[in-house]
mmCIF file of C-alpha atoms in Angstrom:
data_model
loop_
_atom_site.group_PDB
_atom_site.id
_atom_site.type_symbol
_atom_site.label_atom_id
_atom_site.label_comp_id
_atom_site.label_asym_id
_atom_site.label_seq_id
_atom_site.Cartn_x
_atom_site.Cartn_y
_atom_site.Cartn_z
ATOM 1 C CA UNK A 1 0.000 0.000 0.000
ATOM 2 C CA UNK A 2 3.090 2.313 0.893
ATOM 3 C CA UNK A 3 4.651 1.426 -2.780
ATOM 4 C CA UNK A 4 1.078 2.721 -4.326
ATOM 5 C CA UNK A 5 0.505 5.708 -2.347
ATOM 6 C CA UNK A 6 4.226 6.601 -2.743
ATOM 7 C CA UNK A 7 4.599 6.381 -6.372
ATOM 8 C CA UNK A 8 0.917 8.559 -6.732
ATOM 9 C CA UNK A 9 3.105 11.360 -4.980
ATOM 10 C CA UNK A 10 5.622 11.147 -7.484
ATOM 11 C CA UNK A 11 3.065 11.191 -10.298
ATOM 12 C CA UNK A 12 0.222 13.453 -9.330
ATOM 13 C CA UNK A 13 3.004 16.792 -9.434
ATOM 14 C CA UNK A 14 4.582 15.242 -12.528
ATOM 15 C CA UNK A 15 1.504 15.295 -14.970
ATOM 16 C CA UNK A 16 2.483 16.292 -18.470
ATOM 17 C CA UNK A 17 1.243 19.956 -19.267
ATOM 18 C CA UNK A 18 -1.796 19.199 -22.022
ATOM 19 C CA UNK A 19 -1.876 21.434 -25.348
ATOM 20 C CA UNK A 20 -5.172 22.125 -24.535
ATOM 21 C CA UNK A 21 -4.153 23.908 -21.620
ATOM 22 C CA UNK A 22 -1.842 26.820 -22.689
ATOM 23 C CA UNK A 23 -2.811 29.204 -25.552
ATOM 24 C CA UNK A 24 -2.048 28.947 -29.085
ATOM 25 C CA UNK A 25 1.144 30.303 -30.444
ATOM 26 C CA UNK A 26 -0.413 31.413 -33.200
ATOM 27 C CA UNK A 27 -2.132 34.025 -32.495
ATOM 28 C CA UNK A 28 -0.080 37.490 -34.065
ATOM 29 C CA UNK A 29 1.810 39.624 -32.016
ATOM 30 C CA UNK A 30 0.418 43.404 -31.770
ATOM 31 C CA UNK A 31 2.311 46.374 -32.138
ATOM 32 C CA UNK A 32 0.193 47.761 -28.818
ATOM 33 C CA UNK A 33 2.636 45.399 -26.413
ATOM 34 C CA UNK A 34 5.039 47.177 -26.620
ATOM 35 C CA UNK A 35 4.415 50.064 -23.569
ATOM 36 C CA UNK A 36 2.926 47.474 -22.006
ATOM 37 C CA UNK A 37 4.318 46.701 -18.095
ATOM 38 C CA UNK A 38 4.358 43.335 -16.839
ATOM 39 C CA UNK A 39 3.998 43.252 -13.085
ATOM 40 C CA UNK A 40 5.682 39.527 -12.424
ATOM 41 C CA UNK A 41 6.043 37.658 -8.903
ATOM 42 C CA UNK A 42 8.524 34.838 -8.696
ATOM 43 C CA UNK A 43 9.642 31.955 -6.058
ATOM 44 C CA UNK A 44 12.584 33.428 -3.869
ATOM 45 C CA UNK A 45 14.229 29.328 -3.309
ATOM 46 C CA UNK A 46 13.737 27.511 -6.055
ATOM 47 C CA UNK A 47 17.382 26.863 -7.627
ATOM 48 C CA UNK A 48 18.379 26.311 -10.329
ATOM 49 C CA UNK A 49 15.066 28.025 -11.816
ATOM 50 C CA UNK A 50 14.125 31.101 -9.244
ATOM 51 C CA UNK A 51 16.190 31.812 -6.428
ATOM 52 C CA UNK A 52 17.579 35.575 -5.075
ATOM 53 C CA UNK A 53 21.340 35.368 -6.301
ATOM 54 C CA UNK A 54 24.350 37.371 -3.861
ATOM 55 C CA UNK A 55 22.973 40.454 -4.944
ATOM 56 C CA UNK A 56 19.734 40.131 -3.565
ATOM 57 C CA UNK A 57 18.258 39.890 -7.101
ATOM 58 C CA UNK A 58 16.173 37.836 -8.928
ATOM 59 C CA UNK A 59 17.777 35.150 -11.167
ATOM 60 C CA UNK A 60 17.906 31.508 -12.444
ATOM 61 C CA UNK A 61 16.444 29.864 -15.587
ATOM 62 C CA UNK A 62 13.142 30.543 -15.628
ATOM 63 C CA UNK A 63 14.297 34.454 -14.588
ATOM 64 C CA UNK A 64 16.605 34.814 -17.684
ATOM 65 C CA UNK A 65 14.198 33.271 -19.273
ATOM 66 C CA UNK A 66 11.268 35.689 -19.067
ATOM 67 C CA UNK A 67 13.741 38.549 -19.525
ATOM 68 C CA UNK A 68 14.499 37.196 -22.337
ATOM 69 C CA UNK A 69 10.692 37.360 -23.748
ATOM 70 C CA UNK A 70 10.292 40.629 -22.519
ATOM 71 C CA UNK A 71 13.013 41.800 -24.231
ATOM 72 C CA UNK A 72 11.861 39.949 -27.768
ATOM 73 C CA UNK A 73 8.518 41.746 -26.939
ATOM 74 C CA UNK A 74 9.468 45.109 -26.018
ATOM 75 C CA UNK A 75 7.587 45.315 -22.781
ATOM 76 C CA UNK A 76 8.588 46.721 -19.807
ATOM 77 C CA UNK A 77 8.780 44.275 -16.564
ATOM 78 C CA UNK A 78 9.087 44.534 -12.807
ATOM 79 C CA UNK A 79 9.869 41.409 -10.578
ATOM 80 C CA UNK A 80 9.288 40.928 -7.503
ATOM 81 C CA UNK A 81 10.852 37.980 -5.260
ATOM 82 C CA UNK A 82 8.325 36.424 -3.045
ATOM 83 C CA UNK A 83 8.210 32.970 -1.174
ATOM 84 C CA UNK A 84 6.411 29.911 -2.967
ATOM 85 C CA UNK A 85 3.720 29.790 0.072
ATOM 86 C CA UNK A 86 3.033 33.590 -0.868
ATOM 87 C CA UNK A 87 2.730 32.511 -4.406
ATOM 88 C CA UNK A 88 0.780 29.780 -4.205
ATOM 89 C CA UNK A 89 -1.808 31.969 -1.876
ATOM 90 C CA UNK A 90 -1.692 34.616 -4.915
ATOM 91 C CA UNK A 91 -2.355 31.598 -7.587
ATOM 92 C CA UNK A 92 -5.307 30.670 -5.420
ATOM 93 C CA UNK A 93 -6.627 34.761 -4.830
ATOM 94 C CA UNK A 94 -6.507 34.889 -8.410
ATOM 95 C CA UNK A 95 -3.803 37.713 -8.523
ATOM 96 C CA UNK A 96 -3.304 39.802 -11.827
ATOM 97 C CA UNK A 97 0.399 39.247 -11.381
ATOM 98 C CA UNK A 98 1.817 36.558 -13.802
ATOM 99 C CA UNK A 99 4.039 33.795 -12.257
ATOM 100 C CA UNK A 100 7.224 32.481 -13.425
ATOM 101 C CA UNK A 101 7.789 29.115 -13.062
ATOM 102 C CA UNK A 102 4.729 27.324 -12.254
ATOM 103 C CA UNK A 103 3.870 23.907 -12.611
ATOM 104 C CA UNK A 104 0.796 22.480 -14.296
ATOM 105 C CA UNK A 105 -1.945 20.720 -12.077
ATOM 106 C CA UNK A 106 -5.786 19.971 -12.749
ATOM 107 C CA UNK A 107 -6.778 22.408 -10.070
ATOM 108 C CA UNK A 108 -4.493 25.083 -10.954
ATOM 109 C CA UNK A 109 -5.919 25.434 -14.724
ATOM 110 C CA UNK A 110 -9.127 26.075 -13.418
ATOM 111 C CA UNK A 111 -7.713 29.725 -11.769
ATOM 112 C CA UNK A 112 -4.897 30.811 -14.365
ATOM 113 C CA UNK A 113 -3.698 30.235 -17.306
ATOM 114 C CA UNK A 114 -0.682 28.521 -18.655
ATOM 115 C CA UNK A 115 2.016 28.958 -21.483
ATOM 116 C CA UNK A 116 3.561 26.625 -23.451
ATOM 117 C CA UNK A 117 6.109 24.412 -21.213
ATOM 118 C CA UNK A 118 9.501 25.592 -21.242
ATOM 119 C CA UNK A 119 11.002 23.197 -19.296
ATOM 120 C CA UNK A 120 10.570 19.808 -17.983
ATOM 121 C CA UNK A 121 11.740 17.580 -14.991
ATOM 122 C CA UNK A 122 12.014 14.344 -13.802
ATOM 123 C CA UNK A 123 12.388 12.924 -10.240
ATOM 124 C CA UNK A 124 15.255 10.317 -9.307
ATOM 125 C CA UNK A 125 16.255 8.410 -6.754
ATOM 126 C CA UNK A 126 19.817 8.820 -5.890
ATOM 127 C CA UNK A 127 22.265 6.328 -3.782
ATOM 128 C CA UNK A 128 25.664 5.214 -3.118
ATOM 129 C CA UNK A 129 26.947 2.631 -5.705
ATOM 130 C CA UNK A 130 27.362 0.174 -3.633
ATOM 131 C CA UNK A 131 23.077 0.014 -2.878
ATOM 132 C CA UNK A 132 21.779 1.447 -6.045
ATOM 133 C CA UNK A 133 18.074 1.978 -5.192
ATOM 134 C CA UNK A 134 16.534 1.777 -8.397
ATOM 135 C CA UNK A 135 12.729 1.770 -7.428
ATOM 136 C CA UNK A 136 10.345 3.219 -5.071
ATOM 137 C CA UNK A 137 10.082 0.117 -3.049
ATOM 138 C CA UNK A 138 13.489 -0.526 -2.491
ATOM 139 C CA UNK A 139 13.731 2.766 -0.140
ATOM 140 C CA UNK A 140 10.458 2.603 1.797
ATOM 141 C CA UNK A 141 12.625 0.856 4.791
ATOM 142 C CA UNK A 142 15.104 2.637 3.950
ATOM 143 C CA UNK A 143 16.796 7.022 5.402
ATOM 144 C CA UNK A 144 15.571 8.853 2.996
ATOM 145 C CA UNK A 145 16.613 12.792 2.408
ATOM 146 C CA UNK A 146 13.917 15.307 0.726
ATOM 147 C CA UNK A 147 14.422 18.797 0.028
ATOM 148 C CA UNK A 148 12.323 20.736 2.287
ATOM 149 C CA UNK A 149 9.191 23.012 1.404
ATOM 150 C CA UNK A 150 8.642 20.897 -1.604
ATOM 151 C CA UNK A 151 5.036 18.718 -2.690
ATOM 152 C CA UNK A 152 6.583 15.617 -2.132
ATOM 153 C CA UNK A 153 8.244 16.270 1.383
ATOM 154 C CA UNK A 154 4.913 17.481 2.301
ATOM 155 C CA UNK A 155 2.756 14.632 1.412
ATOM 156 C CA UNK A 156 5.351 11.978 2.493
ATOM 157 C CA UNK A 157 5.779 13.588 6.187
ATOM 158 C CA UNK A 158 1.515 14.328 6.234
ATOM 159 C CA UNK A 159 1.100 10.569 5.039
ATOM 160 C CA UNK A 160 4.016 8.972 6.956
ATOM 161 C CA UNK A 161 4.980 6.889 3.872
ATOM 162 C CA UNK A 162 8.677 6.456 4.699
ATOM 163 C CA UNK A 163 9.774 4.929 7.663
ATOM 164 C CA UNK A 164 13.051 7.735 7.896
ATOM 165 C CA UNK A 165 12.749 10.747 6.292
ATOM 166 C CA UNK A 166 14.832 13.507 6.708
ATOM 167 C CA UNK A 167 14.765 17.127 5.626
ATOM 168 C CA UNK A 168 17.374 19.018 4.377
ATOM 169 C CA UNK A 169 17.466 22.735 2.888
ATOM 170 C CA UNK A 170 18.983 22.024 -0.487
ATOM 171 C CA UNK A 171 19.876 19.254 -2.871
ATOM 172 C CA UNK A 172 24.065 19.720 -2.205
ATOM 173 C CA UNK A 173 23.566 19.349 1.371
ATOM 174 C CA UNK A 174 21.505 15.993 0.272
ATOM 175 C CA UNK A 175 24.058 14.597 -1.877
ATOM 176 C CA UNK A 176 26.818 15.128 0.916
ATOM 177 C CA UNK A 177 25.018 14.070 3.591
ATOM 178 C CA UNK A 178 24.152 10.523 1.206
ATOM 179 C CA UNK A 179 27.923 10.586 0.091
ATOM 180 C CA UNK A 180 29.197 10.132 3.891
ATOM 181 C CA UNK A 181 26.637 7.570 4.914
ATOM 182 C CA UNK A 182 24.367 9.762 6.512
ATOM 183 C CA UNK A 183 21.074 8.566 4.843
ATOM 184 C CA UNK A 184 20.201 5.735 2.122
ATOM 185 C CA UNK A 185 18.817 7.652 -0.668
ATOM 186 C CA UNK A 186 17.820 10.708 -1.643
ATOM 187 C CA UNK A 187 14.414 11.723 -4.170
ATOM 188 C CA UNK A 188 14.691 15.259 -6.157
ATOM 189 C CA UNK A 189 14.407 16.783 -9.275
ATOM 190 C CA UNK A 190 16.755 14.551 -12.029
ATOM 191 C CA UNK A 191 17.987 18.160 -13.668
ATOM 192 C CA UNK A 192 18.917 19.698 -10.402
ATOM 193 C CA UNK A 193 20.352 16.442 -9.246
ATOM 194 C CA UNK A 194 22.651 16.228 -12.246
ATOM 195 C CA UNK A 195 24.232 19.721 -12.128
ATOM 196 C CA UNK A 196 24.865 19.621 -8.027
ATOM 197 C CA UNK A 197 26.480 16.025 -8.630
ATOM 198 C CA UNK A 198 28.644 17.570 -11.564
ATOM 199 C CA UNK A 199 29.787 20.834 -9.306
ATOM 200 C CA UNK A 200 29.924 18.581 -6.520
ATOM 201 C CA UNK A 201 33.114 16.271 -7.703
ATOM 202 C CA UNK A 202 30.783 13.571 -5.780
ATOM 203 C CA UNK A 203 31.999 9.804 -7.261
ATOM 204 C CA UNK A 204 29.995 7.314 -4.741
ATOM 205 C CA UNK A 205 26.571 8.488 -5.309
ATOM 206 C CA UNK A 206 24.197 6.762 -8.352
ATOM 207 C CA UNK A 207 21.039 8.624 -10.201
ATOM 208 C CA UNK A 208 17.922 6.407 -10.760
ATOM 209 C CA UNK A 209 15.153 7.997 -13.352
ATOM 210 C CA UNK A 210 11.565 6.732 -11.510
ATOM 211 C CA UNK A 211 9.299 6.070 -14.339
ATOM 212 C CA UNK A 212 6.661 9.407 -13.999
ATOM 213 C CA UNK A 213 5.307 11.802 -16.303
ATOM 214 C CA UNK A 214 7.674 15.119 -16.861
ATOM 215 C CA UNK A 215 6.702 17.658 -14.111
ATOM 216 C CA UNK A 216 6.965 20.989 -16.630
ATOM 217 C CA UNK A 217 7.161 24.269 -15.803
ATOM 218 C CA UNK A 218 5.246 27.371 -17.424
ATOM 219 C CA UNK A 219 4.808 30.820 -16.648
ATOM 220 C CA UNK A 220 0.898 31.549 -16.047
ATOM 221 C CA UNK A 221 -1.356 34.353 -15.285
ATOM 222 C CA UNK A 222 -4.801 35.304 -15.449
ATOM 223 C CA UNK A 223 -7.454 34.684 -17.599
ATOM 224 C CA UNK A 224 -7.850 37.818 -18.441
ATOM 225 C CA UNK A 225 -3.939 37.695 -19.299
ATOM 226 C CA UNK A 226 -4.951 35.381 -22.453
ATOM 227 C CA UNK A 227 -3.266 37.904 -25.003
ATOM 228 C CA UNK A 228 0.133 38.458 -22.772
ATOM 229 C CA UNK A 229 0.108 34.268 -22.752
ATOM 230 C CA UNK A 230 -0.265 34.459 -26.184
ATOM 231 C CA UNK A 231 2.683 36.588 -26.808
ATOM 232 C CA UNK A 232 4.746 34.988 -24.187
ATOM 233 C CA UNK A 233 3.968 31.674 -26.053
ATOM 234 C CA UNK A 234 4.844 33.518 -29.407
ATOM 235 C CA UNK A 235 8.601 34.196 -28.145
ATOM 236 C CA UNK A 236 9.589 31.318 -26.296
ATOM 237 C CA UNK A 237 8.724 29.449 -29.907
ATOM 238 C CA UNK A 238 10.699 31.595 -31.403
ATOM 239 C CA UNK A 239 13.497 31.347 -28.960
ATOM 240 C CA UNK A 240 13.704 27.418 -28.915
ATOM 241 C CA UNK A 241 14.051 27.533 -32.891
ATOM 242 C CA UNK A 242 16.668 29.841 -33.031
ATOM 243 C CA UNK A 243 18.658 28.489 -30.403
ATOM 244 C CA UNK A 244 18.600 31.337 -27.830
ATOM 245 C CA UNK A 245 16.645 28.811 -25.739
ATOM 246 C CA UNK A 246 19.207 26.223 -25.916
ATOM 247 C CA UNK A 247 21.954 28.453 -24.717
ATOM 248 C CA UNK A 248 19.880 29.130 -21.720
ATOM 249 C CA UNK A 249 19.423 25.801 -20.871
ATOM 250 C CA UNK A 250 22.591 24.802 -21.356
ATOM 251 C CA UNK A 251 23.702 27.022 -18.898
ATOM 252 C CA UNK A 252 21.819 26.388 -15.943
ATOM 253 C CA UNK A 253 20.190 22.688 -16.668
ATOM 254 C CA UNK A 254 21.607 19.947 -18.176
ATOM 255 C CA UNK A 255 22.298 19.808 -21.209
ATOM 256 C CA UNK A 256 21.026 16.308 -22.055
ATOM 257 C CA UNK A 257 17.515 17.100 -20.351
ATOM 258 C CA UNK A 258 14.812 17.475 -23.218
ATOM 259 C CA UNK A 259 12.127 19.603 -23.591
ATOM 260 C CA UNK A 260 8.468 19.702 -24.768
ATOM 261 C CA UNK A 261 7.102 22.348 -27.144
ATOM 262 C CA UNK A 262 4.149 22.888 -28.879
ATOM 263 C CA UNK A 263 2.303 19.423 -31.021
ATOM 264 C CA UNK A 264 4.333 17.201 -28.649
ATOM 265 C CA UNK A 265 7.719 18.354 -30.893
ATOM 266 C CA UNK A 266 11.066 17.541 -28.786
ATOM 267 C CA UNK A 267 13.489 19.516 -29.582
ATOM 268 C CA UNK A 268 16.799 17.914 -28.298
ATOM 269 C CA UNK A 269 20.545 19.726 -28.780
ATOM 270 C CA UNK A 270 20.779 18.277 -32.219
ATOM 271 C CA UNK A 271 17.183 19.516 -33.444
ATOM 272 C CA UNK A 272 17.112 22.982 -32.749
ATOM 273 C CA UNK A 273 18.581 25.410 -35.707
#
């Protein structure tokens, strides 16, 4: 029963973003965006995609990313840094703001509105090589390290799924902590996983894909946003042809991590032009 509750945690955040649920990216840009001032809100922990950098500032993937668009669109922006419980009570007040780096869920597309998915995760299990946890029910028994203030810590402490489970503030305190035999295994986000291990100089430790659904992230807003989702939806096309996409990706995700556009295209390093 653990294994099936578990593994419904690890799904349920992970759904794939439908097409029917962002706008179409066809839709022509108007020459009236440009004046036009985006009031944005993003996640102030949330590395490598929103997080406040030494400055104080704004900045990560999904950050560049949006600056990016607005730049493409010539419309002016303001962002401001909030925490993800703030956001999430803003998603649910039905806030004009629009959100960077959300993730698609049933319940969510019935308040906002989504874009196109820019970017896409998948969770892993990691572990030392000598265990290699490759499934779900191999580390129910088992320490297991989650990053806190994060869907799946939640629902594994509220539903006691896991006999051990211990929190930790970020995914390189995880993968030291698993390195030195502090804990068996440790579940996160495969991308973020991947760059910490390859700063890290870590050797010991093993990454395990679990077989879910990408968890993709979009930027959103309010329905009554639909023409600024268009337009966002219009550049970040536009971006992933050309290859300015790419370059962001490759510099804060990993390279080898794919990512969904529009018509269920995947546009891999080798694709884009």
């Amino acid at each position: 029963m653990k294994h099936f509750i578990l593994s419904l945690i690890f799904l349920i955040p992970n759904l794939t973003l439908p097409l029917y649920a962002w706008s179409s990216v066809n839709e022509p840009a108007q020459d009236s965006d440009k004046g036009k001032v985006v009031y944005a809100v993003c996640d102030t922990d949330n590395w490598p995609y929103e997080f406040l950098n030494g400055k104080g500032e704004p900045d990560g993937f999904s950050v560049e990313l949006f600056k990016t668009v607005m730049e493409h669109t010539g419309m002016e922006y303001s962002i401001e840094p909030i925490t993800w419980k703030e956001l999430s009570a803003r998603m649910d007040s039905i806030s004009p703001a629009l959100y960077i780096g959300v993730s698609f869920s049933p319940e969510r597309s019935e308040k906002i509105l989504f874009s196109m998915p820019y970017a896409s995760s998948t969770i892993s299990i990691v572990s030392r090589s000598e265990d290699h946890y490759r499934q779900i029910n191999d580390i129910l028994s088992k320490k297991i390290l989650l990053k806190k203030r994060e869907k799946i810590y939640d629902l594994a402490i509220e539903n006691k799924l896991c006999d051990s489970i211990i929190p930790v503030t970020t995914v390189m305190d995880a993968l030291n902590m698993l390195s030195k035999g502090s804990a068996d295994a440790f579940v996160g986000a495969t991308s973020v996983i991947r760059h910490e291990l390859q700063k890290s100089g870590i050797r010991n430790l093993v990454v395990s894909p679990v077989e879910t659904n990408p968890h993709s992230y979009s930027f959103a807003s309010g329905f009554s946003e639909r023409k600024l989702i268009n337009r966002i939806n219009e550049e970040l096309y536009s971006l992933m042809l050309s290859g300015e996409y790419q370059a962001l990706h490759d510099k804060w995700l990993h390279p080898n991590d794919e990512t969904v556009i529009p018509g269920n295209i995947k546009l891999d390093r080798k694709s884009v032009v």
